[in-house]
Short mmCIF file of C-alpha atoms in Angstrom, two decimals:
data_model
loop_
_atom_site.label_atom_id
_atom_site.label_comp_id
_atom_site.label_asym_id
_atom_site.label_seq_id
_atom_site.Cartn_x
_atom_site.Cartn_y
_atom_site.Cartn_z
CA MET P 3 9.03 -34.91 80.97
CA CYS P 4 9.70 -36.76 77.58
CA ASP P 5 8.42 -40.14 77.64
CA LYS P 6 9.27 -41.18 74.10
CA LEU P 7 12.05 -39.60 71.73
CA TYR P 8 12.42 -39.80 68.20
CA ALA P 9 15.39 -38.37 66.07
CA ALA P 10 15.36 -37.67 62.27
CA PRO P 11 17.51 -38.71 60.92
CA GLY P 12 19.51 -39.20 64.28
CA ASN P 13 22.91 -40.88 64.54
CA PRO P 14 24.57 -43.83 66.55
CA GLY P 15 25.05 -41.31 69.33
CA ILE P 16 21.33 -40.27 69.79
CA ALA P 17 20.40 -43.85 68.94
CA ASP P 18 21.00 -44.85 72.66
CA CYS P 19 18.09 -42.74 73.97
CA ALA P 20 15.74 -42.19 70.81
CA ASP P 21 14.28 -44.06 67.80
CA CYS P 22 16.04 -42.79 64.80
CA ILE P 23 13.89 -42.57 61.73
CA ALA P 24 14.07 -41.97 57.97
CA LEU P 25 12.06 -38.66 57.56
CA ASP P 26 12.65 -35.99 55.03
CA ALA P 27 12.62 -32.60 56.70
CA ALA P 28 12.09 -30.91 53.41
CA ASP P 29 8.80 -33.29 52.84
CA HIS P 30 6.33 -31.41 55.12
CA GLY P 31 3.63 -33.45 54.50
CA ALA P 32 5.49 -36.43 55.60
CA ALA P 33 6.49 -34.84 58.89
CA ILE P 34 3.04 -34.04 59.58
CA ALA P 35 2.04 -37.41 58.90
CA PHE P 36 4.40 -39.07 61.13
CA CYS P 37 3.63 -36.69 63.95
CA ASP P 38 -0.36 -37.55 63.52
CA GLU P 39 0.52 -41.37 63.37
CA SER P 40 2.82 -41.20 66.40
CA ARG P 41 0.88 -38.64 68.48
CA ILE P 42 3.74 -36.37 68.84
CA GLY P 43 3.50 -33.70 71.50
CA LEU P 44 6.45 -31.76 70.72
CA VAL P 45 8.65 -31.05 67.75
CA VAL P 46 12.06 -29.41 68.23
CA ILE P 47 13.50 -28.33 64.82
CA GLY P 48 17.31 -28.50 65.40
CA PRO P 49 18.92 -27.53 62.31
CA GLU P 50 18.67 -24.04 60.56
CA ALA P 51 17.90 -25.21 57.10
CA PRO P 52 14.12 -26.59 57.82
CA LEU P 53 13.60 -23.43 59.92
CA VAL P 54 14.13 -21.16 57.12
CA ASP P 55 12.26 -23.60 54.94
CA GLY P 56 9.23 -23.15 56.72
CA LEU P 57 8.81 -26.48 58.49
CA ALA P 58 7.72 -24.72 61.84
CA ASP P 59 4.90 -23.01 59.90
CA SER P 60 3.72 -26.23 58.15
CA LEU P 61 3.47 -27.91 61.64
CA ARG P 62 1.94 -25.17 63.31
CA GLY P 63 -0.59 -25.11 60.63
CA ALA P 64 -1.60 -28.71 61.66
CA GLY P 65 -2.06 -27.96 65.10
CA ILE P 66 1.20 -29.51 66.29
CA ALA P 67 3.42 -27.74 69.09
CA VAL P 68 6.71 -26.80 67.72
CA PHE P 69 9.69 -25.28 69.28
CA GLY P 70 11.65 -23.16 66.72
CA PRO P 71 10.75 -19.75 64.84
CA SER P 72 8.52 -19.46 61.61
CA LYS P 73 9.93 -19.13 58.25
CA ALA P 74 9.70 -15.50 58.41
CA ALA P 75 11.00 -15.20 62.10
CA ALA P 76 14.06 -17.37 60.81
CA ARG P 77 15.29 -15.00 58.50
CA LEU P 78 17.30 -13.70 61.68
CA GLU P 79 19.66 -16.49 60.51
CA GLY P 80 18.97 -17.10 57.00
CA SER P 81 19.76 -13.56 55.93
CA LYS P 82 22.68 -11.28 57.35
CA SER P 83 21.14 -8.55 55.63
CA PHE P 84 17.49 -8.77 57.15
CA THR P 85 19.50 -8.95 60.26
CA LYS P 86 21.54 -6.06 59.71
CA ALA P 87 18.49 -3.64 58.60
CA LEU P 88 16.49 -4.79 61.69
CA CYS P 89 19.22 -3.93 63.90
CA GLU P 90 19.76 -0.57 62.26
CA LYS P 91 16.04 0.50 62.21
CA ALA P 92 15.65 -0.82 66.03
CA GLY P 93 19.03 0.92 67.26
CA ILE P 94 20.81 -2.33 68.29
CA PRO P 95 24.40 -2.13 68.52
CA THR P 96 26.29 -3.88 65.86
CA ALA P 97 29.07 -3.50 63.29
CA GLY P 98 28.91 -1.04 60.34
CA TYR P 99 28.03 -2.75 57.05
CA VAL P 100 27.15 -2.57 53.23
CA HIS P 101 24.89 -5.39 51.46
CA ALA P 102 25.75 -6.14 47.74
CA ASP P 103 23.70 -8.07 45.69
CA ASP P 104 26.36 -8.01 42.61
CA GLU P 105 30.20 -8.54 42.67
CA ALA P 106 31.16 -5.23 41.17
CA SER P 107 29.18 -3.48 43.98
CA ALA P 108 30.44 -5.41 46.57
CA LEU P 109 34.25 -4.89 45.30
CA ALA P 110 33.54 -1.21 45.17
CA ALA P 111 31.94 -1.30 48.67
CA LEU P 112 35.43 -2.49 50.10
CA ASP P 113 36.66 1.02 49.64
CA SER P 114 34.39 2.08 52.62
CA PHE P 115 36.37 -0.01 55.19
CA GLY P 116 39.53 -0.29 56.76
CA ILE P 117 41.41 -3.53 57.06
CA PRO P 118 40.91 -6.05 58.60
CA VAL P 119 37.14 -6.30 56.99
CA VAL P 120 34.53 -9.30 57.41
CA VAL P 121 33.27 -10.61 54.30
CA LYS P 122 30.10 -12.88 54.69
CA ALA P 123 27.89 -14.65 52.47
CA ASP P 124 24.31 -13.55 53.23
CA GLY P 125 22.48 -16.80 53.22
CA LEU P 126 23.02 -19.84 55.08
CA ALA P 127 26.68 -20.94 54.92
CA ALA P 128 26.88 -23.90 57.42
CA GLY P 129 29.29 -21.83 59.44
CA LYS P 130 31.83 -21.43 56.59
CA GLY P 131 30.77 -18.12 54.65
CA VAL P 132 32.76 -15.55 56.95
CA THR P 133 36.17 -14.36 56.12
CA VAL P 134 38.16 -11.99 58.28
CA ALA P 135 40.50 -10.64 55.72
CA MET P 136 43.70 -9.21 56.63
CA ASN P 137 44.28 -7.52 53.31
CA ARG P 138 42.80 -6.11 50.50
CA GLU P 139 43.56 -9.33 48.21
CA GLU P 140 41.91 -11.57 50.70
CA ALA P 141 38.64 -9.44 51.05
CA GLU P 142 38.37 -9.34 47.13
CA ALA P 143 39.19 -13.26 46.86
CA ALA P 144 36.20 -13.68 49.42
CA VAL P 145 33.61 -11.44 47.36
CA ARG P 146 34.53 -13.62 44.30
CA GLU P 147 34.20 -16.74 45.89
CA ILE P 148 30.85 -15.91 47.26
CA PHE P 149 29.33 -14.57 43.73
CA ALA P 150 30.99 -17.98 42.24
CA GLY P 151 28.44 -19.73 43.94
CA ARG P 152 30.71 -21.28 46.73
CA PHE P 153 28.06 -21.16 49.53
CA GLY P 154 24.96 -21.83 47.51
CA ASP P 155 23.06 -22.56 44.41
CA GLY P 156 20.53 -19.36 44.62
CA LYS P 157 21.37 -16.12 43.87
CA ALA P 158 24.51 -14.70 45.72
CA GLU P 159 24.74 -11.87 48.22
CA VAL P 160 27.16 -10.28 50.45
CA VAL P 161 27.42 -8.39 53.52
CA ILE P 162 30.73 -6.46 54.37
CA GLU P 163 30.91 -5.15 57.95
CA GLU P 164 33.45 -3.34 59.79
CA PHE P 165 35.98 -5.52 61.61
CA LEU P 166 35.20 -5.17 65.54
CA GLU P 167 38.04 -5.19 68.10
CA GLY P 168 37.24 -7.17 71.26
CA GLU P 169 36.58 -10.80 72.80
CA GLU P 170 33.54 -12.90 71.36
CA ALA P 171 31.37 -14.76 73.42
CA SER P 172 27.87 -16.22 72.95
CA TYR P 173 24.91 -15.78 74.84
CA PHE P 174 21.33 -17.52 74.74
CA ALA P 175 17.98 -16.73 75.60
CA LEU P 176 14.46 -18.52 75.17
CA THR P 177 11.45 -16.48 74.12
CA ASP P 178 7.68 -17.11 73.17
CA GLY P 179 7.35 -13.62 71.65
CA SER P 180 7.08 -11.76 74.53
CA THR P 181 8.77 -13.20 77.49
CA ILE P 182 12.57 -13.35 77.20
CA VAL P 183 14.49 -15.94 79.51
CA PRO P 184 18.26 -15.70 79.67
CA PHE P 185 19.64 -19.57 79.14
CA GLY P 186 23.37 -19.32 79.60
CA THR P 187 26.57 -18.20 78.11
CA ALA P 188 29.30 -19.80 76.44
CA GLN P 189 32.45 -19.17 74.45
CA ASP P 190 33.08 -20.88 71.21
CA HIS P 191 36.33 -21.34 69.13
CA LYS P 192 35.60 -20.74 65.41
CA ARG P 193 39.30 -21.06 63.96
CA VAL P 194 40.38 -24.44 62.86
CA GLY P 195 43.96 -23.95 64.19
CA GLU P 196 45.02 -23.60 67.84
CA GLY P 197 45.77 -19.95 68.81
CA ASP P 198 42.68 -19.16 66.88
CA THR P 199 44.40 -19.33 63.41
CA GLY P 200 43.32 -20.65 59.97
CA PRO P 201 39.87 -20.47 58.36
CA ASN P 202 36.42 -20.20 60.37
CA THR P 203 34.32 -23.33 61.09
CA GLY P 204 31.24 -24.35 62.48
CA GLY P 205 33.17 -24.44 65.70
CA MET P 206 35.98 -26.40 67.23
CA GLY P 207 34.93 -26.39 70.94
CA ALA P 208 33.34 -24.35 73.47
CA TYR P 209 33.09 -23.75 77.30
CA SER P 210 30.31 -22.56 79.32
CA PRO P 211 29.58 -20.27 81.20
CA ALA P 212 31.87 -17.50 80.18
CA PRO P 213 32.91 -15.78 82.94
CA VAL P 214 33.86 -12.83 80.44
CA MET P 215 30.15 -12.15 80.16
CA THR P 216 29.71 -10.50 83.36
CA PRO P 217 26.31 -9.93 85.09
CA MET P 218 26.43 -6.29 83.81
CA LEU P 219 27.26 -7.38 80.33
CA ARG P 220 24.38 -9.97 80.37
CA GLY P 221 22.08 -7.22 81.50
CA GLU P 222 23.21 -4.96 78.85
CA ALA P 223 22.86 -7.61 76.30
CA VAL P 224 19.31 -8.49 77.41
CA SER P 225 18.18 -4.62 77.36
CA ARG P 226 19.98 -3.47 74.30
CA ILE P 227 19.89 -6.72 72.06
CA PHE P 228 17.55 -9.38 73.05
CA ALA P 229 14.66 -7.17 74.12
CA PRO P 230 14.65 -4.70 71.19
CA THR P 231 15.18 -7.72 68.74
CA VAL P 232 12.01 -9.32 70.05
CA GLN P 233 9.88 -6.05 70.19
CA ALA P 234 11.27 -5.43 66.57
CA MET P 235 9.95 -8.88 65.08
CA ALA P 236 6.54 -8.34 67.16
CA ASP P 237 6.15 -5.27 65.58
CA ALA P 238 6.88 -6.44 62.15
CA GLY P 239 4.11 -9.15 62.45
CA MET P 240 6.79 -11.95 62.71
CA PRO P 241 6.83 -12.74 66.48
CA TYR P 242 9.99 -14.77 67.32
CA SER P 243 9.44 -17.85 69.20
CA GLY P 244 12.28 -20.30 70.01
CA VAL P 245 16.04 -19.81 71.00
CA LEU P 246 17.93 -16.63 70.16
CA TYR P 247 21.55 -17.55 70.10
CA ALA P 248 23.41 -14.17 69.95
CA GLY P 249 27.13 -14.10 69.01
CA LEU P 250 28.43 -11.01 70.77
CA MET P 251 31.62 -9.10 70.41
CA LEU P 252 32.52 -7.57 73.42
CA THR P 253 33.96 -3.99 72.59
CA SER P 254 35.15 -1.14 74.35
CA GLU P 255 31.71 0.51 73.60
CA GLY P 256 29.92 -2.87 74.99
CA PRO P 257 28.68 -6.02 73.57
CA LYS P 258 27.48 -5.68 69.82
CA LEU P 259 25.82 -8.20 67.95
CA ILE P 260 27.79 -10.17 65.41
CA GLU P 261 24.89 -12.66 64.49
CA TYR P 262 22.04 -14.39 65.44
CA ASN P 263 21.43 -18.34 64.95
CA CYS P 264 17.85 -19.66 65.31
CA ARG P 265 19.18 -22.90 67.30
CA PHE P 266 21.16 -23.73 70.05
CA GLY P 267 23.96 -24.27 67.82
CA ASP P 268 26.81 -26.93 67.89
CA PRO P 269 29.42 -27.07 70.15
CA GLU P 270 27.46 -24.64 72.30
CA CYS P 271 24.53 -26.55 72.99
CA GLN P 272 26.45 -29.56 74.46
CA VAL P 273 28.00 -27.36 77.02
CA LEU P 274 25.00 -25.82 78.03
CA MET P 275 23.04 -29.13 78.41
CA MET P 276 25.91 -30.58 80.53
CA ARG P 277 25.03 -28.07 82.93
CA LEU P 278 21.29 -27.52 82.78
CA GLU P 279 19.59 -28.92 85.78
CA SER P 280 16.07 -27.89 85.06
CA ASP P 281 13.94 -29.90 82.77
CA LEU P 282 14.63 -29.12 79.24
CA VAL P 283 11.50 -30.34 77.71
CA GLU P 284 9.24 -28.03 80.20
CA PHE P 285 10.92 -25.26 78.87
CA LEU P 286 10.80 -25.88 75.12
CA LEU P 287 7.15 -26.95 75.52
CA ALA P 288 6.35 -23.37 77.26
CA CYS P 289 7.91 -21.50 74.38
CA ALA P 290 5.81 -23.46 71.98
CA GLU P 291 2.54 -22.60 74.13
CA ASN P 292 3.33 -19.08 74.75
CA ARG P 293 3.43 -19.70 78.42
CA LEU P 294 7.09 -18.96 79.24
CA ALA P 295 6.41 -16.42 81.86
CA THR P 296 4.73 -19.07 83.98
CA LEU P 297 8.05 -20.89 84.92
CA GLU P 298 10.72 -20.24 87.28
CA PRO P 299 13.98 -19.46 85.60
CA PRO P 300 16.18 -22.47 84.45
CA ARG P 301 18.77 -23.83 86.95
CA PHE P 302 22.29 -24.57 85.81
CA SER P 303 25.32 -26.39 87.66
CA THR P 304 28.00 -23.86 88.75
CA ASP P 305 30.67 -26.27 87.31
CA THR P 306 32.15 -25.44 83.76
CA ALA P 307 31.50 -27.89 81.08
CA LEU P 308 33.81 -27.98 78.42
CA THR P 309 34.03 -29.74 74.77
CA VAL P 310 36.40 -30.42 72.25
CA VAL P 311 35.28 -31.26 68.50
CA MET P 312 37.20 -34.04 66.94
CA ALA P 313 37.09 -33.13 63.19
CA ALA P 314 37.86 -35.62 60.02
CA ASN P 315 41.15 -34.67 58.29
CA GLY P 316 40.43 -32.02 55.55
CA TYR P 317 37.72 -30.08 57.59
CA PRO P 318 36.65 -27.28 56.94
CA GLY P 319 37.47 -27.93 53.35
CA THR P 320 36.77 -31.49 52.06
CA PRO P 321 36.40 -34.09 55.01
CA GLU P 322 37.84 -37.39 54.83
CA LYS P 323 35.07 -39.81 55.37
CA GLY P 324 34.73 -43.38 56.42
CA GLY P 325 37.67 -43.23 59.10
CA ALA P 326 37.05 -45.86 61.81
CA ILE P 327 36.35 -44.67 65.32
CA GLU P 328 36.86 -46.52 68.61
CA GLY P 329 37.35 -46.13 72.24
CA ILE P 330 33.86 -44.19 72.97
CA ALA P 331 32.94 -46.19 75.93
CA GLU P 332 36.28 -46.06 77.24
CA ALA P 333 36.61 -42.16 76.70
CA GLU P 334 33.50 -41.78 79.08
CA ALA P 335 34.93 -43.98 81.48
CA GLU P 336 38.19 -42.66 81.70
CA ALA P 337 37.05 -39.24 82.41
CA SER P 338 34.92 -38.36 85.26
CA GLY P 339 31.38 -37.39 83.88
CA ALA P 340 32.22 -37.11 80.32
CA LYS P 341 30.04 -37.60 77.52
CA VAL P 342 31.06 -38.12 73.76
CA PHE P 343 28.24 -36.51 71.49
CA HIS P 344 28.08 -37.84 67.84
CA ALA P 345 27.68 -35.51 65.08
CA GLY P 346 29.05 -36.70 61.88
CA THR P 347 28.98 -40.43 62.27
CA LYS P 348 27.52 -43.67 61.04
CA ILE P 349 27.76 -47.34 61.60
CA ALA P 350 29.37 -49.03 58.56
CA ASP P 351 27.80 -52.41 56.76
CA ASN P 352 30.71 -54.22 59.15
CA GLY P 353 29.36 -52.95 62.26
CA THR P 354 31.98 -50.24 62.80
CA LEU P 355 31.43 -46.78 63.74
CA THR P 356 32.78 -44.41 61.05
CA ALA P 357 33.15 -40.76 60.29
CA SER P 358 30.59 -39.49 57.86
CA GLY P 359 31.00 -35.47 57.92
CA GLY P 360 33.39 -32.78 58.86
CA ARG P 361 32.64 -32.47 62.55
CA VAL P 362 32.74 -35.93 63.79
CA LEU P 363 32.55 -36.02 67.76
CA ASN P 364 31.86 -33.49 70.44
CA VAL P 365 34.02 -34.83 73.49
CA THR P 366 32.56 -33.23 76.57
CA ALA P 367 33.27 -33.17 80.31
CA ARG P 368 32.57 -30.81 83.52
CA GLY P 369 34.97 -29.58 86.14
CA SER P 370 35.15 -27.18 89.14
CA SER P 371 37.16 -24.64 86.78
CA VAL P 372 37.89 -24.30 82.97
CA LYS P 373 41.03 -25.83 83.72
CA GLU P 374 39.62 -28.84 85.22
CA ALA P 375 37.10 -29.28 82.78
CA GLN P 376 39.61 -29.04 79.76
CA THR P 377 41.81 -31.77 81.58
CA HIS P 378 38.89 -34.16 81.99
CA ALA P 379 37.91 -33.54 78.41
CA TYR P 380 41.24 -34.14 76.85
CA LYS P 381 41.69 -37.17 78.89
CA ALA P 382 38.64 -38.58 77.21
CA VAL P 383 39.61 -37.50 73.93
CA ASP P 384 43.04 -39.10 74.21
CA ALA P 385 41.13 -42.43 75.03
CA ILE P 386 39.59 -42.03 71.57
CA ASP P 387 41.07 -43.96 68.57
CA PHE P 388 40.10 -42.00 65.40
CA PRO P 389 43.42 -41.97 63.22
CA SER P 390 41.68 -39.94 60.52
CA GLY P 391 40.75 -36.91 62.63
CA PHE P 392 42.11 -34.17 64.52
CA CYS P 393 41.40 -31.73 67.37
CA ARG P 394 42.53 -28.49 68.58
CA ARG P 395 44.44 -29.00 71.92
CA ASP P 396 43.80 -25.37 73.38
CA ILE P 397 40.04 -25.13 73.85
CA GLY P 398 39.34 -22.82 76.69
CA TRP P 399 42.83 -21.20 76.58
CA ARG P 400 41.60 -17.53 77.12
CA GLU P 401 40.05 -18.44 80.47
CA VAL P 402 42.74 -20.92 81.40
CA ALA P 403 45.19 -18.22 81.07
CA ARG P 404 43.07 -15.77 82.87
CA GLU P 405 42.30 -18.49 85.79
CA SER P 406 46.16 -18.85 86.27
CA GLY P 407 46.50 -15.12 86.37
CA LYS P 408 48.55 -14.95 83.04
#
């Protein structure tokens, strides 16, 4: 049970249920001071950057309960080459790869791969540092873009991977470093355009559960991916505590790990939380206190939840900021059980809700099927007036086709 919630920095959406505070997550001392003054019982670190920066370590060192991995463990998301090396050592199924820390080596490494080939910036890139190159020229351009500093100011590194054939899905698990608790499935839509076309984004929509993740595949993912990861991290002296979000490719050889996120992810978090019937705080606190094994498994609704991202024009390039948004309340009233989650929004000086980022809103609804959830979500989308924004109109398309027998 949560009696009081603070969000830093928060936004106009979460302001309905939390006190938004101006707190710089990079200032660990200020974060500790705020937690002490406000008698905070649990800190949940949402974004990846503060985790990679070691905020969890600083808070734990001050005796504050934290949900989220240590700086060392957060390398599972912060360094693709780290995760690839761990998979190689622990025998975790993943794509073959080469890690390169200079442009010439990376370009030469392309000779070892066929086409298509996947080129990834090694560090954090806000979901934008991945190129699935369909020809050699595109692959070389992606490599040069990374080493030109497109995805960070530090030393550029690249991971080149073999292209895996199959369907993508996401599987979540909570762990306190020893116990592993499965926490739902989802299917994201990374490409900006309908029919999964165009450049990769941080996610244009998702639905949960993902029926393609059958009980057999879920069991295989736990035994062959989650369990050896948790064991390998513990053996390396960096036990992992928090949520493991595994992006999987369902290949003819079984599920293979594409990447790990050290957070619930967006837009997957929205659809998971719309289905969760258990007390979330109870599970997060149990992770922080190393007692996850004492809890009953989490309960989820059998309904499907589907979310549609409304993004600002120009995303995933340079988004158009400042566009006015109206109709949020109407959207939630129009579609049964719909919820509009805010991402990149702020209140302008004149009191108008405006876009302040690339992905702006997550319009989310539930239904007894993917098709019904999709219908409800787009009904809510159509009630929102956001002239400088856009969305995909086909979120859930694969499963809708399967439901209809096509």
